[in-house]
Short mmCIF file of C-alpha atoms and ligand atoms in Angstrom, two decimals:
data_model
loop_
_atom_site.label_atom_id
_atom_site.label_comp_id
_atom_site.label_asym_id
_atom_site.label_seq_id
_atom_site.Cartn_x
_atom_site.Cartn_y
_atom_site.Cartn_z
CA MET A 21 240.30 69.92 -50.55
CA ARG A 22 239.71 73.26 -52.31
CA ILE A 23 236.01 74.23 -52.29
CA LEU A 24 234.19 77.22 -53.73
CA VAL A 25 230.88 78.07 -52.04
CA THR A 26 228.77 80.65 -53.87
CA GLY A 27 226.28 82.51 -51.68
CA GLY A 28 228.36 81.68 -48.59
CA ALA A 29 227.25 84.84 -46.75
CA GLY A 30 223.58 83.86 -46.96
CA PHE A 31 221.49 81.63 -44.71
CA ILE A 32 222.35 78.11 -45.89
CA GLY A 33 225.76 79.22 -47.14
CA CYS A 34 227.06 80.53 -43.80
CA ASN A 35 225.86 77.41 -42.00
CA PHE A 36 227.54 75.21 -44.62
CA VAL A 37 230.79 77.18 -44.45
CA ARG A 38 230.92 76.59 -40.67
CA PHE A 39 230.10 72.93 -41.20
CA LEU A 40 232.96 72.54 -43.71
CA LEU A 41 235.46 74.31 -41.45
CA ARG A 42 234.43 72.04 -38.55
CA ASN A 43 234.55 68.80 -40.51
CA TYR A 44 237.43 69.24 -42.96
CA PRO A 45 240.58 70.39 -41.13
CA ASP A 46 242.56 70.72 -44.38
CA VAL A 47 239.88 72.49 -46.39
CA GLN A 48 240.74 75.60 -48.43
CA LEU A 49 237.46 77.47 -48.76
CA THR A 50 236.59 80.31 -51.08
CA ILE A 51 233.28 82.17 -50.87
CA LEU A 52 231.89 84.18 -53.78
CA ASP A 53 229.02 86.40 -52.66
CA LYS A 54 227.59 89.68 -53.93
CA LEU A 55 226.42 90.69 -50.43
CA THR A 56 222.91 91.56 -51.55
CA TYR A 57 220.33 92.51 -48.91
CA ALA A 58 220.27 88.78 -47.97
CA GLY A 59 224.04 88.32 -47.75
CA ASN A 60 225.78 89.63 -44.69
CA LEU A 61 229.40 89.40 -43.54
CA ALA A 62 228.08 89.48 -39.97
CA ASN A 63 226.76 85.97 -40.69
CA LEU A 64 230.40 84.85 -40.91
CA ALA A 65 231.84 87.08 -38.18
CA ASP A 66 233.19 84.20 -36.06
CA VAL A 67 234.99 82.46 -38.97
CA LEU A 68 236.14 85.32 -41.21
CA ASP A 69 239.66 85.35 -39.80
CA ASP A 70 240.12 81.60 -40.23
CA ASN A 71 243.15 81.32 -42.53
CA ARG A 72 241.46 78.47 -44.44
CA LEU A 73 238.80 80.88 -45.66
CA CYS A 74 239.00 83.42 -48.46
CA PHE A 75 236.08 85.79 -49.14
CA PHE A 76 235.45 87.32 -52.59
CA GLU A 77 232.79 89.99 -52.88
CA GLY A 78 231.41 89.63 -56.40
CA ASP A 79 228.52 88.76 -58.67
CA ILE A 80 228.12 85.25 -60.09
CA CYS A 81 226.96 86.90 -63.33
CA ASP A 82 230.40 88.54 -63.68
CA ARG A 83 232.67 86.18 -65.58
CA THR A 84 235.88 87.69 -64.21
CA ALA A 85 234.71 87.46 -60.61
CA ALA A 86 233.54 83.89 -61.19
CA SER A 87 236.89 82.90 -62.77
CA ASP A 88 238.94 84.52 -60.01
CA ALA A 89 236.89 82.85 -57.30
CA MET A 90 236.77 79.41 -58.92
CA ALA A 91 240.50 79.45 -59.85
CA ASP A 92 241.64 75.93 -58.93
CA ALA A 93 238.56 74.71 -57.05
CA GLU A 94 238.12 70.93 -56.81
CA VAL A 95 234.51 71.20 -55.71
CA VAL A 96 231.99 73.96 -56.41
CA VAL A 97 228.88 74.21 -54.23
CA HIS A 98 226.54 76.66 -55.91
CA LEU A 99 224.09 78.26 -53.48
CA ALA A 100 223.99 81.92 -54.58
CA ALA A 101 220.54 82.96 -55.72
CA GLU A 102 217.72 85.42 -55.34
CA THR A 103 215.68 83.20 -53.05
CA HIS A 104 212.49 84.96 -52.01
CA VAL A 105 209.33 83.96 -53.86
CA ASP A 106 207.43 87.14 -52.90
CA ARG A 107 210.19 89.40 -54.23
CA SER A 108 210.28 87.45 -57.50
CA ILE A 109 206.51 88.01 -57.81
CA MET A 110 207.00 91.77 -57.33
CA GLY A 111 209.62 91.73 -60.10
CA ALA A 112 211.05 88.68 -61.86
CA GLU A 113 214.15 90.24 -63.41
CA ARG A 114 216.63 89.75 -60.57
CA ALA A 115 215.65 86.13 -60.02
CA ALA A 116 215.89 85.43 -63.74
CA ARG A 117 219.29 87.10 -64.04
CA THR A 118 221.01 85.69 -60.95
CA ASN A 119 219.40 82.28 -60.77
CA PHE A 120 219.58 81.45 -64.47
CA MET A 121 222.28 83.62 -66.07
CA GLY A 122 224.47 83.56 -62.97
CA THR A 123 224.37 79.76 -63.01
CA GLN A 124 225.23 79.75 -66.72
CA THR A 125 228.28 81.96 -66.04
CA LEU A 126 229.49 79.62 -63.29
CA LEU A 127 228.94 76.53 -65.42
CA GLU A 128 230.89 78.09 -68.28
CA VAL A 129 233.81 78.94 -65.96
CA ALA A 130 233.65 75.41 -64.59
CA ARG A 131 234.19 74.03 -68.09
CA GLU A 132 237.62 75.73 -68.03
CA VAL A 133 238.51 74.96 -64.39
CA GLN A 134 237.26 71.34 -64.52
CA PRO A 135 236.39 70.81 -60.84
CA ARG A 136 235.88 67.21 -59.69
CA LEU A 137 232.27 68.11 -58.84
CA PHE A 138 229.81 70.96 -59.35
CA LEU A 139 227.00 70.65 -56.79
CA HIS A 140 224.10 72.72 -58.04
CA VAL A 141 221.63 73.45 -55.25
CA SER A 142 218.19 73.56 -56.83
CA THR A 143 214.88 73.41 -54.90
CA ASP A 144 211.73 71.33 -54.44
CA GLU A 145 209.84 74.28 -55.95
CA VAL A 146 210.96 73.21 -59.43
CA TYR A 147 208.29 70.44 -59.33
CA GLY A 148 205.53 72.90 -58.49
CA CYS A 149 202.57 72.16 -56.30
CA CYS A 150 202.01 68.58 -55.06
CA PRO A 151 198.39 68.27 -53.84
CA VAL A 152 198.72 64.52 -53.03
CA GLY A 153 201.54 61.97 -52.80
CA ALA A 154 205.18 63.02 -53.25
CA PHE A 155 207.38 63.84 -56.25
CA SER A 156 210.31 61.58 -57.11
CA GLU A 157 213.31 62.90 -59.08
CA GLU A 158 211.62 61.57 -62.25
CA ALA A 159 208.55 63.83 -61.90
CA PRO A 160 208.18 66.52 -64.55
CA LEU A 161 209.25 70.02 -63.56
CA ASN A 162 206.33 72.44 -63.32
CA PRO A 163 207.52 75.62 -61.58
CA ARG A 164 204.72 78.09 -60.88
CA ASN A 165 206.35 81.32 -59.71
CA PRO A 166 209.22 83.38 -61.20
CA TYR A 167 211.75 82.29 -58.54
CA ALA A 168 210.93 78.62 -59.09
CA ALA A 169 210.94 79.00 -62.87
CA ALA A 170 214.39 80.60 -62.86
CA LYS A 171 215.64 77.82 -60.55
CA ALA A 172 214.10 75.17 -62.82
CA GLY A 173 215.90 76.74 -65.79
CA ALA A 174 219.19 76.64 -63.88
CA ASP A 175 218.56 73.05 -62.77
CA ARG A 176 218.09 71.89 -66.36
CA LEU A 177 220.98 74.06 -67.63
CA ALA A 178 223.30 72.38 -65.12
CA TYR A 179 222.07 69.00 -66.38
CA ALA A 180 222.62 70.13 -69.98
CA TYR A 181 226.26 70.96 -69.14
CA TYR A 182 226.66 67.40 -67.87
CA ILE A 183 225.10 65.86 -70.99
CA THR A 184 226.66 68.22 -73.52
CA TYR A 185 230.11 68.92 -72.10
CA GLY A 186 230.56 66.11 -69.58
CA LEU A 187 230.79 68.57 -66.67
CA PRO A 188 230.44 66.51 -63.44
CA VAL A 189 227.26 68.16 -62.18
CA VAL A 190 225.20 66.83 -59.23
CA ILE A 191 221.84 68.49 -58.57
CA SER A 192 220.11 68.67 -55.18
CA ARG A 193 216.47 69.61 -54.61
CA PRO A 194 215.96 70.44 -50.92
CA CYS A 195 212.66 71.26 -49.22
CA ASN A 196 212.09 74.32 -46.97
CA ASN A 197 215.09 75.01 -44.74
CA TYR A 198 214.96 76.55 -41.26
CA GLY A 199 217.67 77.40 -38.78
CA PRO A 200 219.95 80.21 -37.54
CA TYR A 201 220.76 83.18 -39.83
CA GLN A 202 217.74 82.80 -42.12
CA TYR A 203 216.99 86.21 -43.61
CA PRO A 204 213.85 87.55 -41.87
CA GLU A 205 211.73 87.94 -44.99
CA LYS A 206 211.01 84.19 -44.75
CA LEU A 207 208.12 82.83 -42.67
CA VAL A 208 209.91 81.64 -39.52
CA PRO A 209 212.23 84.57 -38.69
CA PHE A 210 209.77 87.18 -40.00
CA PHE A 211 207.01 85.92 -37.75
CA VAL A 212 209.40 85.69 -34.75
CA TYR A 213 210.36 89.33 -35.38
CA ARG A 214 206.76 90.47 -35.58
CA ALA A 215 205.52 88.40 -32.65
CA LEU A 216 208.31 89.75 -30.44
CA ARG A 217 206.96 93.23 -31.23
CA ASP A 218 203.34 92.11 -30.70
CA GLU A 219 202.60 92.94 -34.35
CA PRO A 220 200.01 90.94 -36.36
CA LEU A 221 201.32 87.92 -38.29
CA PRO A 222 200.20 88.11 -41.95
CA VAL A 223 199.16 84.55 -42.81
CA TYR A 224 198.51 84.16 -46.54
CA GLY A 225 195.10 82.70 -47.44
CA ASP A 226 193.85 80.15 -44.92
CA GLY A 227 197.27 79.09 -43.61
CA GLN A 228 196.56 75.46 -44.56
CA GLN A 229 199.47 75.36 -47.04
CA VAL A 230 201.95 72.58 -46.29
CA ARG A 231 205.74 72.82 -46.20
CA ASP A 232 208.28 70.11 -45.32
CA TRP A 233 210.82 71.60 -42.86
CA LEU A 234 214.53 70.69 -43.11
CA HIS A 235 216.95 71.92 -40.44
CA THR A 236 220.10 73.45 -42.00
CA ASP A 237 222.25 71.02 -39.98
CA ASP A 238 220.53 68.12 -41.78
CA HIS A 239 220.87 69.94 -45.09
CA CYS A 240 224.62 70.42 -44.50
CA ARG A 241 225.01 66.67 -43.88
CA ALA A 242 223.09 65.98 -47.11
CA MET A 243 225.36 68.30 -49.11
CA GLN A 244 228.40 66.59 -47.61
CA ILE A 245 227.13 63.19 -48.75
CA LEU A 246 226.38 64.52 -52.22
CA MET A 247 229.88 66.08 -52.40
CA GLU A 248 231.40 62.73 -51.49
CA ARG A 249 229.05 60.20 -53.10
CA GLY A 250 226.68 61.99 -55.51
CA LEU A 251 226.67 60.60 -59.04
CA PRO A 252 227.31 63.12 -61.83
CA GLY A 253 224.25 63.77 -63.96
CA GLU A 254 221.88 62.76 -61.15
CA ALA A 255 219.36 64.85 -59.22
CA TYR A 256 218.67 64.10 -55.52
CA ASN A 257 215.63 65.20 -53.55
CA ILE A 258 216.25 66.28 -49.95
CA PRO A 259 213.00 65.82 -48.02
CA ALA A 260 212.81 66.14 -44.22
CA GLY A 261 209.71 64.11 -43.34
CA ASN A 262 208.37 67.12 -41.43
CA GLU A 263 205.27 68.16 -43.37
CA ARG A 264 203.34 70.77 -41.43
CA THR A 265 200.65 73.29 -42.27
CA ASN A 266 201.82 76.89 -41.98
CA LEU A 267 199.34 77.35 -39.13
CA ALA A 268 200.93 74.45 -37.18
CA THR A 269 204.37 76.05 -37.62
CA ILE A 270 203.09 79.48 -36.64
CA ARG A 271 201.34 78.09 -33.51
CA LEU A 272 204.60 76.46 -32.42
CA ILE A 273 206.48 79.74 -32.88
CA LEU A 274 203.87 81.59 -30.78
CA ASP A 275 203.96 78.89 -28.12
CA GLU A 276 207.76 79.07 -27.82
CA LEU A 277 207.56 82.87 -27.54
CA GLY A 278 204.64 82.78 -25.07
CA LYS A 279 202.60 84.99 -27.42
CA PRO A 280 198.83 84.72 -28.08
CA GLU A 281 197.27 83.21 -31.22
CA SER A 282 195.23 86.39 -31.55
CA LEU A 283 198.32 87.82 -33.33
CA ILE A 284 197.43 85.63 -36.35
CA GLN A 285 195.84 87.68 -39.11
CA PHE A 286 194.64 86.06 -42.34
CA VAL A 287 195.55 88.27 -45.31
CA GLU A 288 195.35 88.28 -49.10
CA ASP A 289 197.05 85.18 -50.49
CA ARG A 290 200.36 85.04 -52.39
CA PRO A 291 199.50 84.93 -56.12
CA GLY A 292 199.96 81.41 -57.50
CA HIS A 293 200.66 80.09 -53.99
CA ASP A 294 201.83 76.46 -54.10
CA VAL A 295 199.68 74.83 -51.43
CA ARG A 296 201.95 71.86 -50.81
CA TYR A 297 205.45 70.59 -51.57
CA ALA A 298 206.36 66.94 -50.99
CA LEU A 299 209.32 64.83 -52.07
CA THR A 300 210.36 61.18 -51.99
CA GLY A 301 213.82 60.62 -50.53
CA ASP A 302 214.86 57.07 -51.46
CA LYS A 303 217.77 58.12 -53.68
CA LEU A 304 219.53 60.13 -50.99
CA ALA A 305 218.65 57.55 -48.31
CA ALA A 306 220.44 54.94 -50.45
CA LEU A 307 223.62 57.05 -50.10
CA GLY A 308 223.27 56.82 -46.31
CA TRP A 309 221.52 60.08 -45.38
CA GLN A 310 218.64 60.46 -42.95
CA PRO A 311 217.45 63.70 -41.33
CA GLN A 312 218.30 63.78 -37.63
CA VAL A 313 216.81 66.99 -36.19
CA PRO A 314 213.27 66.47 -34.80
CA TRP A 315 210.94 69.20 -36.07
CA GLU A 316 209.62 70.54 -32.77
CA GLN A 317 213.03 70.58 -31.09
CA GLY A 318 214.71 72.18 -34.14
CA MET A 319 211.98 74.76 -34.59
CA ARG A 320 211.95 75.74 -30.90
CA SER A 321 215.75 76.10 -30.77
CA THR A 322 215.66 78.15 -33.99
CA VAL A 323 213.07 80.50 -32.51
CA ARG A 324 215.26 80.87 -29.41
CA TRP A 325 218.28 81.63 -31.62
CA PHE A 326 216.41 84.56 -33.18
CA VAL A 327 215.35 85.80 -29.74
CA GLU A 328 218.97 85.62 -28.57
CA HIS A 329 220.11 87.44 -31.73
CA ARG A 330 217.48 90.17 -31.72
CA ASP A 331 219.96 92.84 -32.83
CA TRP A 332 220.84 90.75 -35.88
CA LEU A 333 217.12 90.33 -36.59
CA GLU A 334 216.37 94.06 -36.31
CA GLN A 335 219.40 95.05 -38.41
CA SER A 336 218.55 92.48 -41.11
CA ILE A 337 214.97 93.74 -41.37
CA ALA A 338 216.21 97.34 -41.49
CA ARG A 339 218.07 96.57 -44.73
CA SER A 340 214.76 95.90 -46.52
CA ARG A 341 212.31 98.48 -45.12
CA GLU A 342 211.14 99.51 -48.59
CA TYR A 343 210.40 95.94 -49.61
CA PHE A 344 208.35 95.20 -46.49
CA GLU A 345 206.40 98.43 -46.87
CA GLN A 346 205.56 97.69 -50.51
CA TRP A 347 204.75 93.99 -50.26
CA TYR A 348 202.70 94.12 -47.05
CA ALA A 349 200.92 97.42 -47.86
CA GLY A 350 197.23 96.59 -47.79
CA ARG A 351 197.95 93.19 -46.18
CA VAL A 352 198.79 94.31 -42.62
P1 LIG B 21 219.74 83.50 -49.05
O1 LIG B 21 218.85 84.42 -49.77
O2 LIG B 21 219.73 83.49 -47.56
O3 LIG B 21 221.25 83.73 -49.51
C1 LIG B 21 221.59 83.91 -50.83
C2 LIG B 21 223.03 84.39 -50.89
O4 LIG B 21 223.39 84.55 -52.29
C3 LIG B 21 223.25 85.74 -50.23
O5 LIG B 21 224.43 85.72 -49.45
C4 LIG B 21 223.40 86.70 -51.40
O6 LIG B 21 224.22 87.83 -51.11
C5 LIG B 21 224.02 85.82 -52.45
N1 LIG B 21 223.75 86.28 -53.82
C6 LIG B 21 222.55 86.64 -54.34
N2 LIG B 21 222.72 87.05 -55.62
C7 LIG B 21 224.04 86.90 -55.91
C8 LIG B 21 224.82 87.14 -57.07
N3 LIG B 21 224.27 87.62 -58.20
N4 LIG B 21 226.14 86.88 -57.01
C9 LIG B 21 226.72 86.42 -55.87
N5 LIG B 21 226.03 86.18 -54.75
C10 LIG B 21 224.70 86.42 -54.76
O7 LIG B 21 219.40 82.05 -49.62
P2 LIG B 21 219.39 80.60 -48.93
O8 LIG B 21 218.05 80.39 -48.30
O9 LIG B 21 220.61 80.43 -48.14
O10 LIG B 21 219.42 79.67 -50.22
C11 LIG B 21 220.64 79.20 -50.77
C12 LIG B 21 220.34 78.30 -51.96
O11 LIG B 21 219.52 77.21 -51.55
C13 LIG B 21 219.58 78.99 -53.09
O12 LIG B 21 220.08 78.53 -54.31
C14 LIG B 21 218.15 78.52 -52.91
O13 LIG B 21 217.44 78.52 -54.14
C15 LIG B 21 218.37 77.13 -52.37
N6 LIG B 21 217.29 76.60 -51.55
C16 LIG B 21 216.91 77.26 -50.41
C17 LIG B 21 215.91 76.71 -49.61
C18 LIG B 21 215.44 77.42 -48.35
O14 LIG B 21 214.45 76.99 -47.78
N7 LIG B 21 216.12 78.45 -47.88
C19 LIG B 21 215.29 75.50 -49.98
C20 LIG B 21 215.69 74.88 -51.16
C21 LIG B 21 216.69 75.43 -51.92
O1 LIG B 22 210.56 74.95 -50.77
C1 LIG B 22 211.85 75.48 -50.89
C2 LIG B 22 211.76 76.98 -50.91
O2 LIG B 22 211.39 77.39 -49.61
C3 LIG B 22 213.06 77.64 -51.32
O3 LIG B 22 213.41 77.25 -52.62
C4 LIG B 22 212.91 79.18 -51.24
O4 LIG B 22 214.14 79.82 -51.53
C5 LIG B 22 212.49 79.53 -49.83
O5 LIG B 22 212.26 80.94 -49.73
C6 LIG B 22 211.22 78.78 -49.42
O6 LIG B 22 210.07 79.23 -50.17
P1 LIG B 22 208.64 79.41 -49.48
O7 LIG B 22 207.84 80.33 -50.32
O8 LIG B 22 208.04 78.12 -49.11
O9 LIG B 22 209.11 80.15 -48.10
P2 LIG B 22 208.51 81.38 -47.31
O10 LIG B 22 209.22 81.43 -46.00
O11 LIG B 22 208.46 82.63 -48.12
O12 LIG B 22 207.00 80.93 -47.04
C7 LIG B 22 206.71 79.74 -46.33
C8 LIG B 22 205.20 79.60 -46.29
O13 LIG B 22 204.66 80.63 -45.46
C9 LIG B 22 204.52 79.76 -47.64
O14 LIG B 22 203.41 78.89 -47.74
C10 LIG B 22 204.05 81.21 -47.64
C11 LIG B 22 203.73 81.45 -46.17
N1 LIG B 22 203.90 82.86 -45.73
C12 LIG B 22 205.12 83.44 -45.90
C13 LIG B 22 205.33 84.75 -45.54
C14 LIG B 22 206.66 85.42 -45.73
C15 LIG B 22 202.84 83.55 -45.14
O15 LIG B 22 201.73 82.99 -44.95
N2 LIG B 22 203.04 84.85 -44.78
C16 LIG B 22 204.22 85.50 -44.96
O16 LIG B 22 204.31 86.70 -44.63
#
């Protein structure tokens, strides 16, 4: 099987690339990745010389790069995006360009290449905040920050290419992922980094916001099922059943590191902060998927992974000094 993975040098991408190489002996894999601050060839160091893998450095907004990379792909798994909500709040342009226009470029190239399947990885953030209950795939989209809005645009554009041109698009909407190689601007690795240095942990607002935590291993299995059994034109939620307040997650991180809760510092909230995301999962469960990684075990082993890869953590943070200084100025 010939598969193109966009964003394969990022967090979920590099885990999924490894998963595909492990589970599909005959796979021919191409990665298209711009290697932004979040993309890193070091994330793929142990698989880069696998002769089933071909890496293209390029921008998904560049039609030539997209055509070269997609070439004769049978399956496209589209992960590349500007993924950090806080950065999109500081400036929405990059998220709008990559997440929306980059997706449009890929969809247009796919009309020529005609892959068997185009798996568009969207996000639970497209539904917006869910104070009670859980959103099914039929719920209206109500994105509330620039990242989520650009992803919602891409989600519906992918659907429009199915309706208008018959492109076999499947859309997934996963909840918050955690696991090895997550770029340390996101809550879990960022707080591990700071706690290891005994620096205060900047908790937005009251820390009572709720996220549902999906281990990347479970997410990889969900993408596999969607690649094999997803119905074109359909969207599939990927919940994990691990709803936790941010404070509960942070306390577990501190406990695993043996660090005191006095490191917690409540700071000015994220503007437009979605206080809770929650999804129903019946559609994906009907295809045979269930999450397998227990939250506490997965979170503790993820924290240990970052401790064991402290050089990676430090070097990743160093690529974004300016961002951290700007965003957290006045917060910590
Ligand atoms: P990430 O930020 O870790 O990685 C993104 C990758 O995309 C990087 O390798 C980066 O270099 C690449 N990239 C960015 N702009 C590009 C461009 N213009 N052209 C080519 N490559 C580009 O992101 P992630 O957390 O691995 O997320 C992957 C996908 O999953 C995204 O589409 C995201 O919206 C979605 N998603 C993530 C989560 C999560 O919790 N991490 C949850 C739901 C959905
Ligand atoms: O829900 C899926 C989304 O999850 C993905 O689509 C996004 O790409 C991904 O970044 C993630 O978005 P979040 O905003 O939920 O993740 P983040 O790690 O930035 O924040 C998680 C929670 O922690 C959120 O409620 C904000 C809070 N937080 C985060 C940071 C970085 C803090 O309190 N302090 C912080 O410094």
